[in-house]
Amino acid sequence: QVQMTESGGGSVQTGGSLRLSCIPNGYTYSPKYIGWFRQAPGKERESVATILLSAGGPEAYAESVKGRCTIYYDWDVNTVYLWMTNLKPDDSAMYYCAHNRPYRAVYGLGTADDFEYWGQGTQVTVSA
């Protein structure tokens, strides 16, 4: 059974930083992609960043976070991080990490349909 566990959300002021963590467990398929998504109240879920879990795996970022976010995988602790800097109130949302559908490649950011296994989410709140 695949389980995704997020942590690291919180409340910060504009300009602050947060590092979100995602621990994937139980996924035995290839290729392996992890995506970070976010959803604010009344808005659709949107992709934030995606990474292929391989040496030098490509990353992709939404235009809205490009230059402010970094997604990376620490092999030693099997954790995917989303490092977010210069946060803005528009970044406030519930953030989810997700694993791709078995055997499905993800091109660029992908879409929510490319991902099958989702975590419970971690809340990020940015105050003005």
mmCIF file of N, CA and C in Angstrom:
data_model
loop_
_atom_site.group_PDB
_atom_site.id
_atom_site.type_symbol
_atom_site.label_atom_id
_atom_site.label_comp_id
_atom_site.label_asym_id
_atom_site.label_seq_id
_atom_site.Cartn_x
_atom_site.Cartn_y
_atom_site.Cartn_z
ATOM 1 N N GLN A 1 0.835 -1.180 0.000
ATOM 2 C CA GLN A 1 0.000 0.000 0.000
ATOM 3 C C GLN A 1 0.878 1.241 0.000
ATOM 4 N N VAL A 2 0.566 2.159 -0.902
ATOM 5 C CA VAL A 2 1.349 3.380 -1.019
ATOM 6 C C VAL A 2 0.821 4.413 -0.038
ATOM 7 N N GLN A 3 1.728 5.003 0.700
ATOM 8 C CA GLN A 3 1.354 6.057 1.645
ATOM 9 C C GLN A 3 2.232 7.277 1.422
ATOM 10 N N MET A 4 1.608 8.440 1.461
ATOM 11 C CA MET A 4 2.312 9.709 1.304
ATOM 12 C C MET A 4 2.081 10.520 2.569
ATOM 13 N N THR A 5 3.148 11.010 3.149
ATOM 14 C CA THR A 5 3.033 11.756 4.398
ATOM 15 C C THR A 5 3.705 13.112 4.249
ATOM 16 N N GLU A 6 2.916 14.168 4.371
ATOM 17 C CA GLU A 6 3.448 15.529 4.278
ATOM 18 C C GLU A 6 3.603 16.136 5.668
ATOM 19 N N SER A 7 4.516 17.095 5.750
ATOM 20 C CA SER A 7 4.681 17.878 6.967
ATOM 21 C C SER A 7 5.399 19.170 6.606
ATOM 22 N N GLY A 8 5.483 20.063 7.573
ATOM 23 C CA GLY A 8 6.271 21.271 7.381
ATOM 24 C C GLY A 8 5.490 22.535 7.132
ATOM 25 N N GLY A 9 4.170 22.430 7.003
ATOM 26 C CA GLY A 9 3.387 23.637 6.793
ATOM 27 C C GLY A 9 3.373 24.507 8.041
ATOM 28 N N GLY A 10 2.819 25.684 7.890
ATOM 29 C CA GLY A 10 2.737 26.589 9.016
ATOM 30 C C GLY A 10 2.295 27.963 8.587
ATOM 31 N N SER A 11 2.400 28.911 9.513
ATOM 32 C CA SER A 11 2.017 30.294 9.248
ATOM 33 C C SER A 11 3.255 31.166 9.243
ATOM 34 N N VAL A 12 3.411 31.936 8.188
ATOM 35 C CA VAL A 12 4.549 32.842 8.076
ATOM 36 C C VAL A 12 4.058 34.180 7.546
ATOM 37 N N GLN A 13 4.910 35.161 7.649
ATOM 38 C CA GLN A 13 4.600 36.466 7.081
ATOM 39 C C GLN A 13 5.118 36.552 5.655
ATOM 40 N N THR A 14 4.590 37.508 4.924
ATOM 41 C CA THR A 14 5.061 37.731 3.556
ATOM 42 C C THR A 14 6.581 37.873 3.540
ATOM 43 N N GLY A 15 7.181 37.169 2.596
ATOM 44 C CA GLY A 15 8.627 37.183 2.487
ATOM 45 C C GLY A 15 9.311 36.060 3.234
ATOM 46 N N GLY A 16 8.547 35.327 4.022
ATOM 47 C CA GLY A 16 9.109 34.237 4.798
ATOM 48 C C GLY A 16 9.372 32.987 3.962
ATOM 49 N N SER A 17 9.871 31.956 4.625
ATOM 50 C CA SER A 17 10.233 30.702 3.957
ATOM 51 C C SER A 17 9.682 29.510 4.729
ATOM 52 N N LEU A 18 9.438 28.451 3.999
ATOM 53 C CA LEU A 18 9.022 27.190 4.605
ATOM 54 C C LEU A 18 9.623 26.049 3.801
ATOM 55 N N ARG A 19 9.860 24.954 4.480
ATOM 56 C CA ARG A 19 10.283 23.734 3.788
ATOM 57 C C ARG A 19 9.264 22.644 4.085
ATOM 58 N N LEU A 20 8.598 22.200 3.049
ATOM 59 C CA LEU A 20 7.638 21.120 3.172
ATOM 60 C C LEU A 20 8.331 19.785 2.906
ATOM 61 N N SER A 21 7.899 18.760 3.611
ATOM 62 C CA SER A 21 8.483 17.427 3.452
ATOM 63 C C SER A 21 7.417 16.439 3.017
ATOM 64 N N CYS A 22 7.836 15.488 2.218
ATOM 65 C CA CYS A 22 6.942 14.434 1.750
ATOM 66 C C CYS A 22 7.700 13.113 1.803
ATOM 67 N N ILE A 23 7.177 12.169 2.547
ATOM 68 C CA ILE A 23 7.795 10.847 2.632
ATOM 69 C C ILE A 23 6.896 9.853 1.901
ATOM 70 N N PRO A 24 7.371 9.317 0.777
ATOM 71 C CA PRO A 24 6.604 8.311 0.062
ATOM 72 C C PRO A 24 7.013 6.916 0.530
ATOM 73 N N ASN A 25 6.034 6.054 0.726
ATOM 74 C CA ASN A 25 6.332 4.686 1.130
ATOM 75 C C ASN A 25 5.459 3.708 0.368
ATOM 76 N N GLY A 26 6.045 2.580 0.015
ATOM 77 C CA GLY A 26 5.280 1.487 -0.552
ATOM 78 C C GLY A 26 5.107 1.500 -2.054
ATOM 79 N N TYR A 27 5.706 2.470 -2.743
ATOM 80 C CA TYR A 27 5.550 2.543 -4.201
ATOM 81 C C TYR A 27 6.654 1.726 -4.848
ATOM 82 N N THR A 28 6.280 0.694 -5.598
ATOM 83 C CA THR A 28 7.266 -0.226 -6.146
ATOM 84 C C THR A 28 7.366 -0.166 -7.662
ATOM 85 N N TYR A 29 6.713 0.800 -8.287
ATOM 86 C CA TYR A 29 6.671 0.870 -9.748
ATOM 87 C C TYR A 29 7.733 1.839 -10.273
ATOM 88 N N SER A 30 7.897 1.833 -11.569
ATOM 89 C CA SER A 30 8.780 2.792 -12.234
ATOM 90 C C SER A 30 8.069 3.340 -13.457
ATOM 91 N N PRO A 31 8.358 4.553 -13.867
ATOM 92 C CA PRO A 31 9.207 5.522 -13.177
ATOM 93 C C PRO A 31 8.514 6.102 -11.941
ATOM 94 N N LYS A 32 9.319 6.824 -11.153
ATOM 95 C CA LYS A 32 8.800 7.398 -9.917
ATOM 96 C C LYS A 32 8.847 8.919 -10.007
ATOM 97 N N TYR A 33 7.677 9.512 -9.956
ATOM 98 C CA TYR A 33 7.551 10.961 -9.934
ATOM 99 C C TYR A 33 6.815 11.370 -8.663
ATOM 100 N N ILE A 34 7.241 12.470 -8.110
ATOM 101 C CA ILE A 34 6.533 13.088 -6.996
ATOM 102 C C ILE A 34 6.122 14.490 -7.422
ATOM 103 N N GLY A 35 4.888 14.816 -7.158
ATOM 104 C CA GLY A 35 4.400 16.158 -7.458
ATOM 105 C C GLY A 35 3.902 16.832 -6.199
ATOM 106 N N TRP A 36 4.138 18.122 -6.129
ATOM 107 C CA TRP A 36 3.531 18.950 -5.084
ATOM 108 C C TRP A 36 2.411 19.758 -5.726
ATOM 109 N N PHE A 37 1.262 19.728 -5.088
ATOM 110 C CA PHE A 37 0.094 20.465 -5.540
ATOM 111 C C PHE A 37 -0.397 21.344 -4.393
ATOM 112 N N ARG A 38 -1.229 22.308 -4.734
ATOM 113 C CA ARG A 38 -1.843 23.123 -3.687
ATOM 114 C C ARG A 38 -3.272 23.470 -4.082
ATOM 115 N N GLN A 39 -4.071 23.683 -3.073
ATOM 116 C CA GLN A 39 -5.457 24.058 -3.312
ATOM 117 C C GLN A 39 -5.897 25.051 -2.243
ATOM 118 N N ALA A 40 -6.309 26.207 -2.700
ATOM 119 C CA ALA A 40 -6.837 27.229 -1.811
ATOM 120 C C ALA A 40 -8.360 27.148 -1.816
ATOM 121 N N PRO A 41 -9.001 27.619 -0.772
ATOM 122 C CA PRO A 41 -10.471 27.565 -0.706
ATOM 123 C C PRO A 41 -11.113 28.224 -1.926
ATOM 124 N N GLY A 42 -12.038 27.506 -2.554
ATOM 125 C CA GLY A 42 -12.749 28.045 -3.701
ATOM 126 C C GLY A 42 -11.978 28.005 -5.002
ATOM 127 N N LYS A 43 -10.782 27.437 -4.978
ATOM 128 C CA LYS A 43 -9.963 27.369 -6.186
ATOM 129 C C LYS A 43 -9.675 25.925 -6.542
ATOM 130 N N GLU A 44 -9.306 25.715 -7.799
ATOM 131 C CA GLU A 44 -8.952 24.371 -8.239
ATOM 132 C C GLU A 44 -7.561 23.987 -7.739
ATOM 133 N N ARG A 45 -7.356 22.693 -7.632
ATOM 134 C CA ARG A 45 -6.029 22.218 -7.266
ATOM 135 C C ARG A 45 -5.065 22.508 -8.407
ATOM 136 N N GLU A 46 -3.895 23.022 -8.082
ATOM 137 C CA GLU A 46 -2.919 23.340 -9.098
ATOM 138 C C GLU A 46 -1.581 22.709 -8.767
ATOM 139 N N SER A 47 -0.870 22.386 -9.817
ATOM 140 C CA SER A 47 0.453 21.807 -9.658
ATOM 141 C C SER A 47 1.450 22.898 -9.320
ATOM 142 N N VAL A 48 2.358 22.592 -8.410
ATOM 143 C CA VAL A 48 3.385 23.546 -7.995
ATOM 144 C C VAL A 48 4.752 23.126 -8.518
ATOM 145 N N ALA A 49 5.110 21.860 -8.303
ATOM 146 C CA ALA A 49 6.424 21.376 -8.730
ATOM 147 C C ALA A 49 6.372 19.862 -8.841
ATOM 148 N N THR A 50 7.212 19.335 -9.734
ATOM 149 C CA THR A 50 7.267 17.893 -9.967
ATOM 150 C C THR A 50 8.708 17.489 -10.147
ATOM 151 N N ILE A 51 9.037 16.289 -9.660
ATOM 152 C CA ILE A 51 10.396 15.797 -9.795
ATOM 153 C C ILE A 51 10.387 14.311 -10.134
ATOM 154 N N LEU A 52 11.327 13.908 -10.968
ATOM 155 C CA LEU A 52 11.556 12.499 -11.246
ATOM 156 C C LEU A 52 12.594 12.003 -10.260
ATOM 157 N N LEU A 53 12.291 10.926 -9.567
ATOM 158 C CA LEU A 53 13.205 10.420 -8.550
ATOM 159 C C LEU A 53 14.266 9.551 -9.203
ATOM 160 N N SER A 54 15.220 10.203 -9.811
ATOM 161 C CA SER A 54 16.367 9.520 -10.376
ATOM 162 C C SER A 54 17.538 10.480 -10.287
ATOM 163 N N ALA A 55 18.747 9.940 -10.438
ATOM 164 C CA ALA A 55 19.921 10.805 -10.371
ATOM 165 C C ALA A 55 19.809 11.906 -11.422
ATOM 166 N N GLY A 56 19.843 13.140 -10.951
ATOM 167 C CA GLY A 56 19.712 14.260 -11.888
ATOM 168 C C GLY A 56 18.342 14.361 -12.498
ATOM 169 N N GLY A 57 17.366 13.796 -11.807
ATOM 170 C CA GLY A 57 16.012 13.779 -12.337
ATOM 171 C C GLY A 57 15.504 15.163 -12.663
ATOM 172 N N PRO A 58 14.813 15.345 -13.761
ATOM 173 C CA PRO A 58 14.317 16.672 -14.109
ATOM 174 C C PRO A 58 13.270 17.160 -13.127
ATOM 175 N N GLU A 59 13.230 18.476 -13.004
ATOM 176 C CA GLU A 59 12.244 19.119 -12.171
ATOM 177 C C GLU A 59 11.429 20.065 -13.035
ATOM 178 N N ALA A 60 10.237 20.356 -12.569
ATOM 179 C CA ALA A 60 9.390 21.312 -13.273
ATOM 180 C C ALA A 60 8.677 22.155 -12.237
ATOM 181 N N TYR A 61 8.459 23.413 -12.580
ATOM 182 C CA TYR A 61 7.842 24.351 -11.644
ATOM 183 C C TYR A 61 6.733 25.131 -12.335
ATOM 184 N N ALA A 62 5.723 25.452 -11.553
ATOM 185 C CA ALA A 62 4.695 26.352 -12.052
ATOM 186 C C ALA A 62 5.288 27.749 -12.202
ATOM 187 N N GLU A 63 4.798 28.489 -13.169
ATOM 188 C CA GLU A 63 5.303 29.839 -13.386
ATOM 189 C C GLU A 63 5.144 30.705 -12.144
ATOM 190 N N SER A 64 4.104 30.466 -11.390
ATOM 191 C CA SER A 64 3.806 31.301 -10.228
ATOM 192 C C SER A 64 4.822 31.138 -9.097
ATOM 193 N N VAL A 65 5.590 30.046 -9.123
ATOM 194 C CA VAL A 65 6.559 29.809 -8.046
ATOM 195 C C VAL A 65 7.984 29.726 -8.563
ATOM 196 N N LYS A 66 8.164 29.780 -9.860
ATOM 197 C CA LYS A 66 9.493 29.622 -10.435
ATOM 198 C C LYS A 66 10.416 30.710 -9.882
ATOM 199 N N GLY A 67 11.581 30.292 -9.441
ATOM 200 C CA GLY A 67 12.532 31.213 -8.854
ATOM 201 C C GLY A 67 12.370 31.372 -7.357
ATOM 202 N N ARG A 68 11.263 30.888 -6.833
ATOM 203 C CA ARG A 68 11.013 30.995 -5.390
ATOM 204 C C ARG A 68 10.941 29.631 -4.713
ATOM 205 N N CYS A 69 10.823 28.581 -5.487
ATOM 206 C CA CYS A 69 10.672 27.238 -4.940
ATOM 207 C C CYS A 69 11.718 26.296 -5.516
ATOM 208 N N THR A 70 12.106 25.333 -4.709
ATOM 209 C CA THR A 70 13.012 24.280 -5.149
ATOM 210 C C THR A 70 12.484 22.948 -4.648
ATOM 211 N N ILE A 71 12.357 22.010 -5.558
ATOM 212 C CA ILE A 71 11.956 20.650 -5.175
ATOM 213 C C ILE A 71 13.186 19.764 -5.286
ATOM 214 N N TYR A 72 13.414 18.935 -4.283
ATOM 215 C CA TYR A 72 14.574 18.053 -4.339
ATOM 216 C C TYR A 72 14.328 16.818 -3.506
ATOM 217 N N TYR A 73 15.071 15.782 -3.836
ATOM 218 C CA TYR A 73 14.902 14.475 -3.203
ATOM 219 C C TYR A 73 16.164 14.113 -2.462
ATOM 220 N N ASP A 74 15.991 13.793 -1.179
ATOM 221 C CA ASP A 74 17.106 13.317 -0.375
ATOM 222 C C ASP A 74 17.020 11.798 -0.310
ATOM 223 N N TRP A 75 17.929 11.147 -1.025
ATOM 224 C CA TRP A 75 17.907 9.687 -1.102
ATOM 225 C C TRP A 75 18.158 9.054 0.255
ATOM 226 N N ASP A 76 18.964 9.678 1.061
ATOM 227 C CA ASP A 76 19.343 9.071 2.338
ATOM 228 C C ASP A 76 18.164 8.898 3.277
ATOM 229 N N VAL A 77 17.216 9.810 3.201
ATOM 230 C CA VAL A 77 16.064 9.752 4.110
ATOM 231 C C VAL A 77 14.750 9.562 3.354
ATOM 232 N N ASN A 78 14.858 9.258 2.063
ATOM 233 C CA ASN A 78 13.655 9.020 1.252
ATOM 234 C C ASN A 78 12.609 10.111 1.465
ATOM 235 N N THR A 79 13.018 11.329 1.255
ATOM 236 C CA THR A 79 12.107 12.448 1.479
ATOM 237 C C THR A 79 12.225 13.438 0.327
ATOM 238 N N VAL A 80 11.079 13.881 -0.148
ATOM 239 C CA VAL A 80 11.030 14.932 -1.157
ATOM 240 C C VAL A 80 10.682 16.239 -0.451
ATOM 241 N N TYR A 81 11.497 17.247 -0.683
ATOM 242 C CA TYR A 81 11.284 18.537 -0.043
ATOM 243 C C TYR A 81 10.817 19.567 -1.070
ATOM 244 N N LEU A 82 10.009 20.471 -0.574
ATOM 245 C CA LEU A 82 9.652 21.659 -1.355
ATOM 246 C C LEU A 82 10.065 22.857 -0.523
ATOM 247 N N TRP A 83 11.137 23.494 -0.954
ATOM 248 C CA TRP A 83 11.666 24.652 -0.248
ATOM 249 C C TRP A 83 11.070 25.890 -0.905
ATOM 250 N N MET A 84 10.357 26.649 -0.107
ATOM 251 C CA MET A 84 9.658 27.823 -0.627
ATOM 252 C C MET A 84 10.188 29.078 0.039
ATOM 253 N N THR A 85 10.556 30.053 -0.747
ATOM 254 C CA THR A 85 11.074 31.306 -0.213
ATOM 255 C C THR A 85 10.242 32.472 -0.744
ATOM 256 N N ASN A 86 10.456 33.642 -0.149
ATOM 257 C CA ASN A 86 9.748 34.855 -0.562
ATOM 258 C C ASN A 86 8.253 34.595 -0.708
ATOM 259 N N LEU A 87 7.681 33.995 0.309
ATOM 260 C CA LEU A 87 6.275 33.606 0.246
ATOM 261 C C LEU A 87 5.356 34.818 0.201
ATOM 262 N N LYS A 88 4.245 34.633 -0.507
ATOM 263 C CA LYS A 88 3.251 35.691 -0.677
ATOM 264 C C LYS A 88 1.905 35.192 -0.179
ATOM 265 N N PRO A 89 0.996 36.098 0.142
ATOM 266 C CA PRO A 89 -0.341 35.660 0.572
ATOM 267 C C PRO A 89 -1.009 34.723 -0.435
ATOM 268 N N ASP A 90 -0.762 34.919 -1.729
ATOM 269 C CA ASP A 90 -1.350 34.036 -2.745
ATOM 270 C C ASP A 90 -0.822 32.605 -2.665
ATOM 271 N N ASP A 91 0.239 32.384 -1.918
ATOM 272 C CA ASP A 91 0.759 31.029 -1.740
ATOM 273 C C ASP A 91 0.001 30.267 -0.664
ATOM 274 N N SER A 92 -0.871 30.936 0.056
ATOM 275 C CA SER A 92 -1.642 30.280 1.106
ATOM 276 C C SER A 92 -2.545 29.214 0.499
ATOM 277 N N ALA A 93 -2.443 28.010 1.025
ATOM 278 C CA ALA A 93 -3.229 26.886 0.489
ATOM 279 C C ALA A 93 -2.907 25.640 1.288
ATOM 280 N N MET A 94 -3.678 24.600 1.024
ATOM 281 C CA MET A 94 -3.310 23.277 1.508
ATOM 282 C C MET A 94 -2.387 22.681 0.447
ATOM 283 N N TYR A 95 -1.256 22.186 0.893
ATOM 284 C CA TYR A 95 -0.273 21.614 -0.013
ATOM 285 C C TYR A 95 -0.278 20.094 0.111
ATOM 286 N N TYR A 96 -0.292 19.447 -1.037
ATOM 287 C CA TYR A 96 -0.329 17.994 -1.096
ATOM 288 C C TYR A 96 0.841 17.474 -1.912
ATOM 289 N N CYS A 97 1.376 16.343 -1.495
ATOM 290 C CA CYS A 97 2.301 15.654 -2.373
ATOM 291 C C CYS A 97 1.606 14.397 -2.893
ATOM 292 N N ALA A 98 2.047 13.958 -4.054
ATOM 293 C CA ALA A 98 1.389 12.835 -4.704
ATOM 294 C C ALA A 98 2.396 12.030 -5.517
ATOM 295 N N HIS A 99 2.103 10.756 -5.672
ATOM 296 C CA HIS A 99 2.931 9.841 -6.470
ATOM 297 C C HIS A 99 2.190 9.540 -7.769
ATOM 298 N N ASN A 100 2.966 9.391 -8.844
ATOM 299 C CA ASN A 100 2.350 9.147 -10.144
ATOM 300 C C ASN A 100 1.641 7.795 -10.205
ATOM 301 N N ARG A 101 0.755 7.659 -11.163
ATOM 302 C CA ARG A 101 0.098 6.379 -11.417
ATOM 303 C C ARG A 101 1.147 5.367 -11.839
ATOM 304 N N PRO A 102 0.961 4.100 -11.497
ATOM 305 C CA PRO A 102 1.942 3.079 -11.854
ATOM 306 C C PRO A 102 2.286 3.101 -13.339
ATOM 307 N N TYR A 103 3.562 3.141 -13.606
ATOM 308 C CA TYR A 103 4.137 3.065 -14.948
ATOM 309 C C TYR A 103 3.884 4.310 -15.811
ATOM 310 N N ARG A 104 3.258 5.322 -15.244
ATOM 311 C CA ARG A 104 2.959 6.504 -16.045
ATOM 312 C C ARG A 104 4.076 7.533 -15.946
ATOM 313 N N ALA A 105 4.566 7.948 -17.100
ATOM 314 C CA ALA A 105 5.531 9.041 -17.128
ATOM 315 C C ALA A 105 4.790 10.363 -16.993
ATOM 316 N N VAL A 106 5.451 11.306 -16.379
ATOM 317 C CA VAL A 106 4.873 12.642 -16.203
ATOM 318 C C VAL A 106 5.713 13.624 -17.006
ATOM 319 N N TYR A 107 5.072 14.386 -17.847
ATOM 320 C CA TYR A 107 5.782 15.340 -18.690
ATOM 321 C C TYR A 107 5.615 16.743 -18.134
ATOM 322 N N GLY A 108 6.740 17.369 -17.860
ATOM 323 C CA GLY A 108 6.683 18.686 -17.247
ATOM 324 C C GLY A 108 6.060 18.586 -15.864
ATOM 325 N N LEU A 109 5.158 19.470 -15.543
ATOM 326 C CA LEU A 109 4.489 19.429 -14.258
ATOM 327 C C LEU A 109 3.500 18.277 -14.165
ATOM 328 N N GLY A 110 2.940 17.893 -15.309
ATOM 329 C CA GLY A 110 1.871 16.915 -15.293
ATOM 330 C C GLY A 110 0.572 17.549 -14.831
ATOM 331 N N THR A 111 -0.421 16.712 -14.676
ATOM 332 C CA THR A 111 -1.711 17.168 -14.161
ATOM 333 C C THR A 111 -2.106 16.275 -12.999
ATOM 334 N N ALA A 112 -3.127 16.646 -12.300
ATOM 335 C CA ALA A 112 -3.579 15.841 -11.163
ATOM 336 C C ALA A 112 -3.934 14.422 -11.599
ATOM 337 N N ASP A 113 -4.378 14.268 -12.835
ATOM 338 C CA ASP A 113 -4.752 12.947 -13.337
ATOM 339 C C ASP A 113 -3.566 12.022 -13.483
ATOM 340 N N ASP A 114 -2.358 12.559 -13.569
ATOM 341 C CA ASP A 114 -1.159 11.726 -13.675
ATOM 342 C C ASP A 114 -0.786 11.099 -12.344
ATOM 343 N N PHE A 115 -1.396 11.571 -11.277
ATOM 344 C CA PHE A 115 -1.011 11.146 -9.944
ATOM 345 C C PHE A 115 -2.156 10.390 -9.277
ATOM 346 N N GLU A 116 -1.797 9.315 -8.619
ATOM 347 C CA GLU A 116 -2.833 8.466 -8.038
ATOM 348 C C GLU A 116 -2.816 8.444 -6.515
ATOM 349 N N TYR A 117 -1.645 8.576 -5.923
ATOM 350 C CA TYR A 117 -1.520 8.415 -4.476
ATOM 351 C C TYR A 117 -1.244 9.777 -3.843
ATOM 352 N N TRP A 118 -2.122 10.163 -2.946
ATOM 353 C CA TRP A 118 -2.085 11.503 -2.375
ATOM 354 C C TRP A 118 -1.958 11.465 -0.861
ATOM 355 N N GLY A 119 -1.284 12.462 -0.332
ATOM 356 C CA GLY A 119 -1.228 12.606 1.105
ATOM 357 C C GLY A 119 -2.418 13.391 1.618
ATOM 358 N N GLN A 120 -2.426 13.624 2.913
ATOM 359 C CA GLN A 120 -3.533 14.344 3.555
ATOM 360 C C GLN A 120 -3.375 15.852 3.459
ATOM 361 N N GLY A 121 -2.206 16.307 3.161
ATOM 362 C CA GLY A 121 -1.985 17.735 2.993
ATOM 363 C C GLY A 121 -1.390 18.390 4.223
ATOM 364 N N THR A 122 -0.744 19.524 3.981
ATOM 365 C CA THR A 122 -0.201 20.338 5.054
ATOM 366 C C THR A 122 -0.515 21.799 4.715
ATOM 367 N N GLN A 123 -0.999 22.530 5.696
ATOM 368 C CA GLN A 123 -1.504 23.877 5.458
ATOM 369 C C GLN A 123 -0.385 24.910 5.495
ATOM 370 N N VAL A 124 -0.400 25.783 4.510
ATOM 371 C CA VAL A 124 0.522 26.918 4.468
ATOM 372 C C VAL A 124 -0.312 28.188 4.478
ATOM 373 N N THR A 125 -0.024 29.071 5.412
ATOM 374 C CA THR A 125 -0.731 30.339 5.514
ATOM 375 C C THR A 125 0.285 31.467 5.531
ATOM 376 N N VAL A 126 0.135 32.398 4.606
ATOM 377 C CA VAL A 126 1.052 33.528 4.510
ATOM 378 C C VAL A 126 0.263 34.798 4.773
ATOM 379 N N SER A 127 0.659 35.512 5.779
ATOM 380 C CA SER A 127 -0.061 36.743 6.130
ATOM 381 C C SER A 127 0.663 37.957 5.562
ATOM 382 N N ALA A 128 -0.131 38.975 5.264
ATOM 383 C CA ALA A 128 0.435 40.190 4.660
ATOM 384 C C ALA A 128 1.223 40.995 5.680
#
